[in-house]
PDB file of C-alpha atoms in Angstrom:
ATOM      1  CA  SER A1030     152.987 136.454  11.699  1.00 78.00           C
ATOM      2  CA  GLN A1031     153.288 139.879  13.248  1.00 81.00           C
ATOM      3  CA  GLU A1032     154.635 142.718  11.181  1.00 90.00           C
ATOM      4  CA  LEU A1033     155.684 146.204  12.164  1.00 94.00           C
ATOM      5  CA  GLU A1034     155.366 149.078   9.750  1.00 95.00           C
ATOM      6  CA  GLN A1035     157.341 152.219  10.400  1.00 96.00           C
ATOM      7  CA  SER A1036     156.674 155.597   8.890  1.00 96.00           C
ATOM      8  CA  PRO A1037     158.207 157.533   7.422  1.00 96.00           C
ATOM      9  CA  GLN A1038     160.962 155.369   5.945  1.00 95.00           C
ATOM     10  CA  SER A1039     163.293 158.338   5.947  1.00 95.00           C
ATOM     11  CA  LEU A1040     163.144 161.812   7.342  1.00 96.00           C
ATOM     12  CA  ILE A1041     165.225 164.937   6.781  1.00 97.00           C
ATOM     13  CA  VAL A1042     164.779 167.573   9.444  1.00 97.00           C
ATOM     14  CA  GLN A1043     166.349 170.938  10.097  1.00 97.00           C
ATOM     15  CA  GLU A1044     168.270 171.061  13.361  1.00 97.00           C
ATOM     16  CA  GLY A1045     166.077 172.366  16.154  1.00 96.00           C
ATOM     17  CA  LYS A1046     162.832 171.117  14.653  1.00 97.00           C
ATOM     18  CA  ASN A1047     160.531 168.530  16.209  1.00 97.00           C
ATOM     19  CA  LEU A1048     159.723 165.239  14.537  1.00 97.00           C
ATOM     20  CA  THR A1049     157.607 162.127  15.004  1.00 98.00           C
ATOM     21  CA  ILE A1050     158.186 158.542  13.897  1.00 98.00           C
ATOM     22  CA  ASN A1051     155.366 156.010  13.948  1.00 97.00           C
ATOM     23  CA  CYS A1052     155.339 152.260  14.356  1.00 96.00           C
ATOM     24  CA  THR A1053     152.164 150.297  13.607  1.00 96.00           C
ATOM     25  CA  SER A1054     151.716 146.632  14.396  1.00 93.00           C
ATOM     26  CA  SER A1055     149.593 144.125  12.479  1.00 92.00           C
ATOM     27  CA  LYS A1056     148.717 142.439  15.782  1.00 87.00           C
ATOM     28  CA  THR A1057     148.154 143.348  19.419  1.00 83.00           C
ATOM     29  CA  LEU A1058     151.205 144.851  21.013  1.00 80.00           C
ATOM     30  CA  TYR A1059     152.300 143.300  24.290  1.00 77.00           C
ATOM     31  CA  GLY A1060     155.610 145.074  24.470  1.00 81.00           C
ATOM     32  CA  LEU A1061     157.129 147.692  22.215  1.00 89.00           C
ATOM     33  CA  TYR A1062     160.792 148.648  22.080  1.00 91.00           C
ATOM     34  CA  TRP A1063     162.541 151.550  20.458  1.00 94.00           C
ATOM     35  CA  TYR A1064     166.164 151.318  19.373  1.00 93.00           C
ATOM     36  CA  LYS A1065     168.545 153.693  17.687  1.00 93.00           C
ATOM     37  CA  GLN A1066     171.236 152.480  15.345  1.00 90.00           C
ATOM     38  CA  LYS A1067     174.013 154.533  13.914  1.00 83.00           C
ATOM     39  CA  TYR A1068     174.755 153.462  10.378  1.00 75.00           C
ATOM     40  CA  GLY A1069     176.372 150.018  10.426  1.00 71.00           C
ATOM     41  CA  GLU A1070     176.745 149.960  14.189  1.00 77.00           C
ATOM     42  CA  GLY A1071     175.044 148.310  17.133  1.00 81.00           C
ATOM     43  CA  LEU A1072     171.542 148.770  18.482  1.00 87.00           C
ATOM     44  CA  ILE A1073     171.147 151.282  21.275  1.00 87.00           C
ATOM     45  CA  PHE A1074     168.161 150.570  23.493  1.00 86.00           C
ATOM     46  CA  LEU A1075     166.061 153.698  24.015  1.00 91.00           C
ATOM     47  CA  MET A1076     162.977 152.572  25.881  1.00 89.00           C
ATOM     48  CA  MET A1077     160.378 149.868  26.347  1.00 89.00           C
ATOM     49  CA  LEU A1078     156.628 150.407  26.553  1.00 90.00           C
ATOM     50  CA  GLN A1079     154.341 147.731  27.917  1.00 83.00           C
ATOM     51  CA  LYS A1080     151.047 149.275  28.878  1.00 78.00           C
ATOM     52  CA  GLY A1081     148.456 151.047  26.792  1.00 79.00           C
ATOM     53  CA  GLY A1082     148.753 154.771  27.202  1.00 82.00           C
ATOM     54  CA  GLU A1083     152.242 154.463  28.617  1.00 86.00           C
ATOM     55  CA  GLU A1084     154.587 157.300  27.827  1.00 90.00           C
ATOM     56  CA  LYS A1085     158.296 157.395  28.527  1.00 91.00           C
ATOM     57  CA  SER A1086     160.984 159.976  27.958  1.00 91.00           C
ATOM     58  CA  HIS A1087     164.716 159.743  27.498  1.00 84.00           C
ATOM     59  CA  GLU A1088     166.399 163.118  27.243  1.00 86.00           C
ATOM     60  CA  LYS A1089     164.575 164.837  24.368  1.00 92.00           C
ATOM     61  CA  ILE A1090     162.957 161.657  23.070  1.00 95.00           C
ATOM     62  CA  THR A1091     159.425 160.693  24.110  1.00 96.00           C
ATOM     63  CA  ALA A1092     157.606 157.535  23.134  1.00 96.00           C
ATOM     64  CA  LYS A1093     153.964 156.620  23.581  1.00 94.00           C
ATOM     65  CA  LEU A1094     152.055 153.385  23.201  1.00 92.00           C
ATOM     66  CA  ASP A1095     148.488 153.371  21.919  1.00 89.00           C
ATOM     67  CA  GLU A1096     147.351 149.809  22.526  1.00 81.00           C
ATOM     68  CA  LYS A1097     143.987 150.229  20.824  1.00 84.00           C
ATOM     69  CA  LYS A1098     145.565 151.527  17.661  1.00 82.00           C
ATOM     70  CA  GLN A1099     148.361 148.957  17.943  1.00 90.00           C
ATOM     71  CA  GLN A1100     150.710 151.842  17.416  1.00 93.00           C
ATOM     72  CA  SER A1101     153.601 153.614  19.031  1.00 95.00           C
ATOM     73  CA  SER A1102     155.042 157.011  18.255  1.00 96.00           C
ATOM     74  CA  LEU A1103     158.502 158.381  18.941  1.00 97.00           C
ATOM     75  CA  HIS A1104     158.783 162.126  19.227  1.00 97.00           C
ATOM     76  CA  ILE A1105     162.015 164.098  19.249  1.00 97.00           C
ATOM     77  CA  THR A1106     161.930 167.666  20.443  1.00 96.00           C
ATOM     78  CA  ALA A1107     164.415 170.268  19.234  1.00 96.00           C
ATOM     79  CA  SER A1108     166.383 167.783  17.151  1.00 96.00           C
ATOM     80  CA  GLN A1109     170.173 167.826  17.213  1.00 96.00           C
ATOM     81  CA  PRO A1110     172.825 166.334  14.906  1.00 95.00           C
ATOM     82  CA  SER A1111     173.387 163.608  17.521  1.00 94.00           C
ATOM     83  CA  HIS A1112     169.846 162.361  16.876  1.00 95.00           C
ATOM     84  CA  ALA A1113     170.742 161.313  13.341  1.00 95.00           C
ATOM     85  CA  GLY A1114     170.606 157.584  12.685  1.00 95.00           C
ATOM     86  CA  ILE A1115     168.168 154.768  12.146  1.00 94.00           C
ATOM     87  CA  TYR A1116     165.300 154.314  14.576  1.00 96.00           C
ATOM     88  CA  LEU A1117     163.911 150.810  14.856  1.00 95.00           C
ATOM     89  CA  CYS A1118     160.817 149.719  16.679  1.00 95.00           C
ATOM     90  CA  GLY A1119     160.603 146.151  17.921  1.00 93.00           C
ATOM     91  CA  ALA A1120     157.802 144.058  19.359  1.00 90.00           C
ATOM     92  CA  ASP A1121     157.565 140.957  21.497  1.00 80.00           C
ATOM     93  CA  GLY A1122     157.252 137.990  19.181  1.00 74.00           C
ATOM     94  CA  ASP A1123     157.203 134.897  21.393  1.00 71.00           C
ATOM     95  CA  ASP A1124     160.706 134.864  22.824  1.00 70.00           C
ATOM     96  CA  LYS A1125     162.201 137.043  20.124  1.00 81.00           C
ATOM     97  CA  ILE A1126     161.957 140.594  18.919  1.00 86.00           C
ATOM     98  CA  ILE A1127     160.356 141.394  15.599  1.00 90.00           C
ATOM     99  CA  PHE A1128     161.694 144.594  14.115  1.00 93.00           C
ATOM    100  CA  GLY A1129     160.277 147.235  11.847  1.00 94.00           C
ATOM    101  CA  LYS A1130     162.212 148.263   8.754  1.00 93.00           C
ATOM    102  CA  GLY A1131     163.519 151.364  10.462  1.00 94.00           C
ATOM    103  CA  THR A1132     163.275 155.100   9.901  1.00 96.00           C
ATOM    104  CA  ARG A1133     166.389 156.849   8.662  1.00 95.00           C
ATOM    105  CA  LEU A1134     166.695 160.255  10.249  1.00 96.00           C
ATOM    106  CA  HIS A1135     168.967 162.938   8.838  1.00 96.00           C
ATOM    107  CA  ILE A1136     169.475 166.240  10.640  1.00 96.00           C
ATOM    108  CA  LEU A1137     170.446 169.266   8.590  1.00 95.00           C
ATOM    109  CA  PRO A1138     172.666 171.830  10.340  1.00 90.00           C
TER     110      PRO A1138
ATOM    111  CA  ALA B1039     178.026 147.983  33.864  1.00 65.00           C
ATOM    112  CA  ALA B1040     179.024 144.932  31.888  1.00 76.00           C
ATOM    113  CA  GLY B1041     177.444 144.627  28.463  1.00 89.00           C
ATOM    114  CA  VAL B1042     177.103 141.913  25.879  1.00 93.00           C
ATOM    115  CA  ILE B1043     180.441 141.165  24.264  1.00 95.00           C
ATOM    116  CA  GLN B1044     180.782 139.888  20.744  1.00 96.00           C
ATOM    117  CA  SER B1045     183.903 138.736  19.005  1.00 97.00           C
ATOM    118  CA  PRO B1046     185.307 139.293  16.584  1.00 96.00           C
ATOM    119  CA  ARG B1047     183.932 142.719  15.738  1.00 94.00           C
ATOM    120  CA  HIS B1048     184.896 142.384  12.105  1.00 94.00           C
ATOM    121  CA  LEU B1049     185.497 139.290  10.014  1.00 97.00           C
ATOM    122  CA  ILE B1050     186.400 138.834   6.380  1.00 97.00           C
ATOM    123  CA  LYS B1051     186.006 135.410   4.819  1.00 97.00           C
ATOM    124  CA  GLU B1052     185.910 133.949   1.352  1.00 97.00           C
ATOM    125  CA  LYS B1053     183.093 131.949  -0.175  1.00 97.00           C
ATOM    126  CA  ARG B1054     182.811 128.371   1.063  1.00 97.00           C
ATOM    127  CA  GLU B1055     184.882 129.120   4.155  1.00 97.00           C
ATOM    128  CA  THR B1056     183.631 128.726   7.714  1.00 98.00           C
ATOM    129  CA  ALA B1057     183.242 131.328  10.434  1.00 98.00           C
ATOM    130  CA  THR B1058     182.592 131.226  14.155  1.00 98.00           C
ATOM    131  CA  LEU B1059     181.034 134.167  15.955  1.00 98.00           C
ATOM    132  CA  LYS B1060     181.112 134.362  19.720  1.00 98.00           C
ATOM    133  CA  CYS B1061     178.784 136.046  22.166  1.00 97.00           C
ATOM    134  CA  TYR B1062     179.317 136.587  25.866  1.00 97.00           C
ATOM    135  CA  PRO B1063     176.072 137.596  27.585  1.00 95.00           C
ATOM    136  CA  ILE B1064     175.703 139.957  30.474  1.00 92.00           C
ATOM    137  CA  PRO B1065     176.645 138.115  33.693  1.00 91.00           C
ATOM    138  CA  ARG B1066     173.739 136.079  35.106  1.00 86.00           C
ATOM    139  CA  HIS B1067     171.730 136.363  31.895  1.00 89.00           C
ATOM    140  CA  ASP B1068     170.490 132.920  30.928  1.00 88.00           C
ATOM    141  CA  THR B1069     169.125 133.561  27.442  1.00 89.00           C
ATOM    142  CA  VAL B1070     170.961 134.394  24.255  1.00 92.00           C
ATOM    143  CA  TYR B1071     169.484 135.466  20.933  1.00 92.00           C
ATOM    144  CA  TRP B1072     171.135 135.766  17.523  1.00 95.00           C
ATOM    145  CA  TYR B1073     169.962 138.207  14.864  1.00 95.00           C
ATOM    146  CA  GLN B1074     171.173 138.853  11.332  1.00 96.00           C
ATOM    147  CA  GLN B1075     170.946 142.301   9.769  1.00 92.00           C
ATOM    148  CA  GLY B1076     171.690 142.485   6.059  1.00 91.00           C
ATOM    149  CA  PRO B1077     172.741 145.772   4.430  1.00 87.00           C
ATOM    150  CA  GLY B1078     169.860 148.217   4.655  1.00 83.00           C
ATOM    151  CA  GLN B1079     167.628 145.592   6.266  1.00 87.00           C
ATOM    152  CA  ASP B1080     166.005 145.207   9.649  1.00 89.00           C
ATOM    153  CA  PRO B1081     167.443 142.637  12.056  1.00 91.00           C
ATOM    154  CA  GLN B1082     166.020 139.144  11.559  1.00 92.00           C
ATOM    155  CA  PHE B1083     165.874 136.594  14.346  1.00 92.00           C
ATOM    156  CA  LEU B1084     168.002 133.492  13.791  1.00 95.00           C
ATOM    157  CA  ILE B1085     167.978 131.382  16.935  1.00 94.00           C
ATOM    158  CA  SER B1086     167.839 131.583  20.715  1.00 91.00           C
ATOM    159  CA  PHE B1087     168.999 129.543  23.674  1.00 92.00           C
ATOM    160  CA  TYR B1088     167.712 129.361  27.219  1.00 88.00           C
ATOM    161  CA  GLU B1089     169.726 127.565  29.848  1.00 88.00           C
ATOM    162  CA  LYS B1090     171.900 125.966  27.157  1.00 89.00           C
ATOM    163  CA  MET B1091     168.936 124.538  25.270  1.00 91.00           C
ATOM    164  CA  GLN B1092     167.650 125.855  21.962  1.00 90.00           C
ATOM    165  CA  SER B1093     164.440 127.703  22.744  1.00 87.00           C
ATOM    166  CA  ASP B1094     163.374 129.111  19.402  1.00 86.00           C
ATOM    167  CA  LYS B1095     164.456 129.017  15.805  1.00 90.00           C
ATOM    168  CA  GLY B1096     163.923 131.600  13.126  1.00 90.00           C
ATOM    169  CA  SER B1097     165.239 132.026   9.629  1.00 86.00           C
ATOM    170  CA  ILE B1098     168.566 130.322  10.244  1.00 93.00           C
ATOM    171  CA  PRO B1099     170.044 128.484   7.243  1.00 94.00           C
ATOM    172  CA  ASP B1100     170.902 124.821   7.640  1.00 95.00           C
ATOM    173  CA  ARG B1101     174.549 125.772   7.013  1.00 96.00           C
ATOM    174  CA  PHE B1102     174.515 127.615  10.329  1.00 97.00           C
ATOM    175  CA  SER B1103     174.506 126.043  13.763  1.00 96.00           C
ATOM    176  CA  ALA B1104     174.742 127.482  17.212  1.00 96.00           C
ATOM    177  CA  GLN B1105     175.051 126.400  20.788  1.00 96.00           C
ATOM    178  CA  GLN B1106     175.166 127.815  24.275  1.00 96.00           C
ATOM    179  CA  PHE B1107     177.833 126.579  26.638  1.00 95.00           C
ATOM    180  CA  SER B1108     177.868 125.930  30.380  1.00 94.00           C
ATOM    181  CA  ASP B1109     179.188 129.446  31.036  1.00 93.00           C
ATOM    182  CA  TYR B1110     176.240 130.774  28.965  1.00 93.00           C
ATOM    183  CA  HIS B1111     178.360 132.120  26.164  1.00 95.00           C
ATOM    184  CA  SER B1112     177.142 131.214  22.716  1.00 97.00           C
ATOM    185  CA  GLU B1113     178.790 130.518  19.393  1.00 98.00           C
ATOM    186  CA  LEU B1114     177.289 130.796  15.940  1.00 98.00           C
ATOM    187  CA  ASN B1115     179.018 128.518  13.469  1.00 97.00           C
ATOM    188  CA  MET B1116     178.626 129.310   9.806  1.00 97.00           C
ATOM    189  CA  SER B1117     179.805 126.931   7.115  1.00 97.00           C
ATOM    190  CA  SER B1118     179.972 127.059   3.308  1.00 97.00           C
ATOM    191  CA  LEU B1119     179.749 130.823   3.475  1.00 97.00           C
ATOM    192  CA  GLU B1120     177.933 132.586   0.660  1.00 97.00           C
ATOM    193  CA  LEU B1121     178.117 136.195  -0.482  1.00 97.00           C
ATOM    194  CA  GLY B1122     174.635 136.719   0.883  1.00 96.00           C
ATOM    195  CA  ASP B1123     175.820 135.903   4.394  1.00 97.00           C
ATOM    196  CA  SER B1124     177.579 139.261   4.520  1.00 97.00           C
ATOM    197  CA  ALA B1125     175.756 141.054   7.303  1.00 95.00           C
ATOM    198  CA  LEU B1126     175.903 142.427  10.796  1.00 95.00           C
ATOM    199  CA  TYR B1127     175.288 139.669  13.318  1.00 96.00           C
ATOM    200  CA  PHE B1128     173.892 140.730  16.641  1.00 94.00           C
ATOM    201  CA  CYS B1129     173.765 138.792  19.829  1.00 95.00           C
ATOM    202  CA  ALA B1130     171.407 139.801  22.603  1.00 92.00           C
ATOM    203  CA  SER B1131     170.977 138.469  26.110  1.00 91.00           C
ATOM    204  CA  SER B1132     168.230 138.603  28.684  1.00 87.00           C
ATOM    205  CA  LEU B1133     167.669 137.313  32.185  1.00 81.00           C
ATOM    206  CA  VAL B1134     164.297 135.649  31.830  1.00 68.00           C
ATOM    207  CA  GLY B1135     163.980 133.057  29.107  1.00 52.00           C
ATOM    208  CA  GLY B1136     160.697 132.268  27.376  1.00 46.00           C
ATOM    209  CA  ARG B1137     159.496 135.791  26.749  1.00 52.00           C
ATOM    210  CA  ALA B1138     161.043 138.804  25.142  1.00 52.00           C
ATOM    211  CA  ALA B1139     159.127 140.985  27.608  1.00 49.00           C
ATOM    212  CA  GLU B1140     162.324 141.349  29.558  1.00 60.00           C
ATOM    213  CA  THR B1141     164.590 143.711  27.741  1.00 74.00           C
ATOM    214  CA  GLN B1142     167.057 142.098  25.436  1.00 82.00           C
ATOM    215  CA  TYR B1143     170.432 143.744  25.672  1.00 86.00           C
ATOM    216  CA  PHE B1144     172.204 143.833  22.348  1.00 90.00           C
ATOM    217  CA  GLY B1145     175.894 143.461  21.724  1.00 92.00           C
ATOM    218  CA  PRO B1146     177.788 145.721  19.308  1.00 90.00           C
ATOM    219  CA  GLY B1147     177.554 143.155  16.536  1.00 93.00           C
ATOM    220  CA  THR B1148     180.022 141.277  14.357  1.00 95.00           C
ATOM    221  CA  ARG B1149     180.325 142.567  10.824  1.00 95.00           C
ATOM    222  CA  LEU B1150     180.936 139.651   8.469  1.00 97.00           C
ATOM    223  CA  LEU B1151     182.060 140.271   4.934  1.00 96.00           C
ATOM    224  CA  VAL B1152     182.153 137.337   2.543  1.00 97.00           C
ATOM    225  CA  LEU B1153     184.248 137.871  -0.568  1.00 96.00           C
TER     226      LEU B1153
END
């Protein structure tokens, strides 16, 4: 079965700094989703990537899909306290989404 | 825009009791998915329905059952609750059944606490 590995598991970043979160799949990626979750709350859809080389941006968050590497990266520029939370990547898994374990992001003022 | 609605948002039950979680998909969405997210865990797929028929089944305990009704809302019934059932239960809906390629829209979740 497909598994998604996210790295790092947790990240502490000074406000204003850039950061990158990676998501690596054990199998070919046909669709990759990024979600943000505030602790104990719902999943906020950020973006979906479907094609190799595709890159999408949402405000200061950019995600890329490297199909050959079976990997996606999420990059946040000039991080802000509002970026704090858990970032989850998800992949198409035959009519369901398979999630990574998440990356916990803390922003220091 | 209308989103996925889940009720209740919070639920406290005791061991061996039953619970019913409800999910109202986005209008015209024909597919509903249920996920369970334990404390500090990633969401795990439980079950999905397309056009009122079960389309896929994941790690759903036999004590749980679910169905999708004619108005496309879905209910997750949980019996003989155990402490380990304490989790955040998400419902998601999508328009095209059969593939998760179409974006699944997640509800806010129901937080179940079993005492």
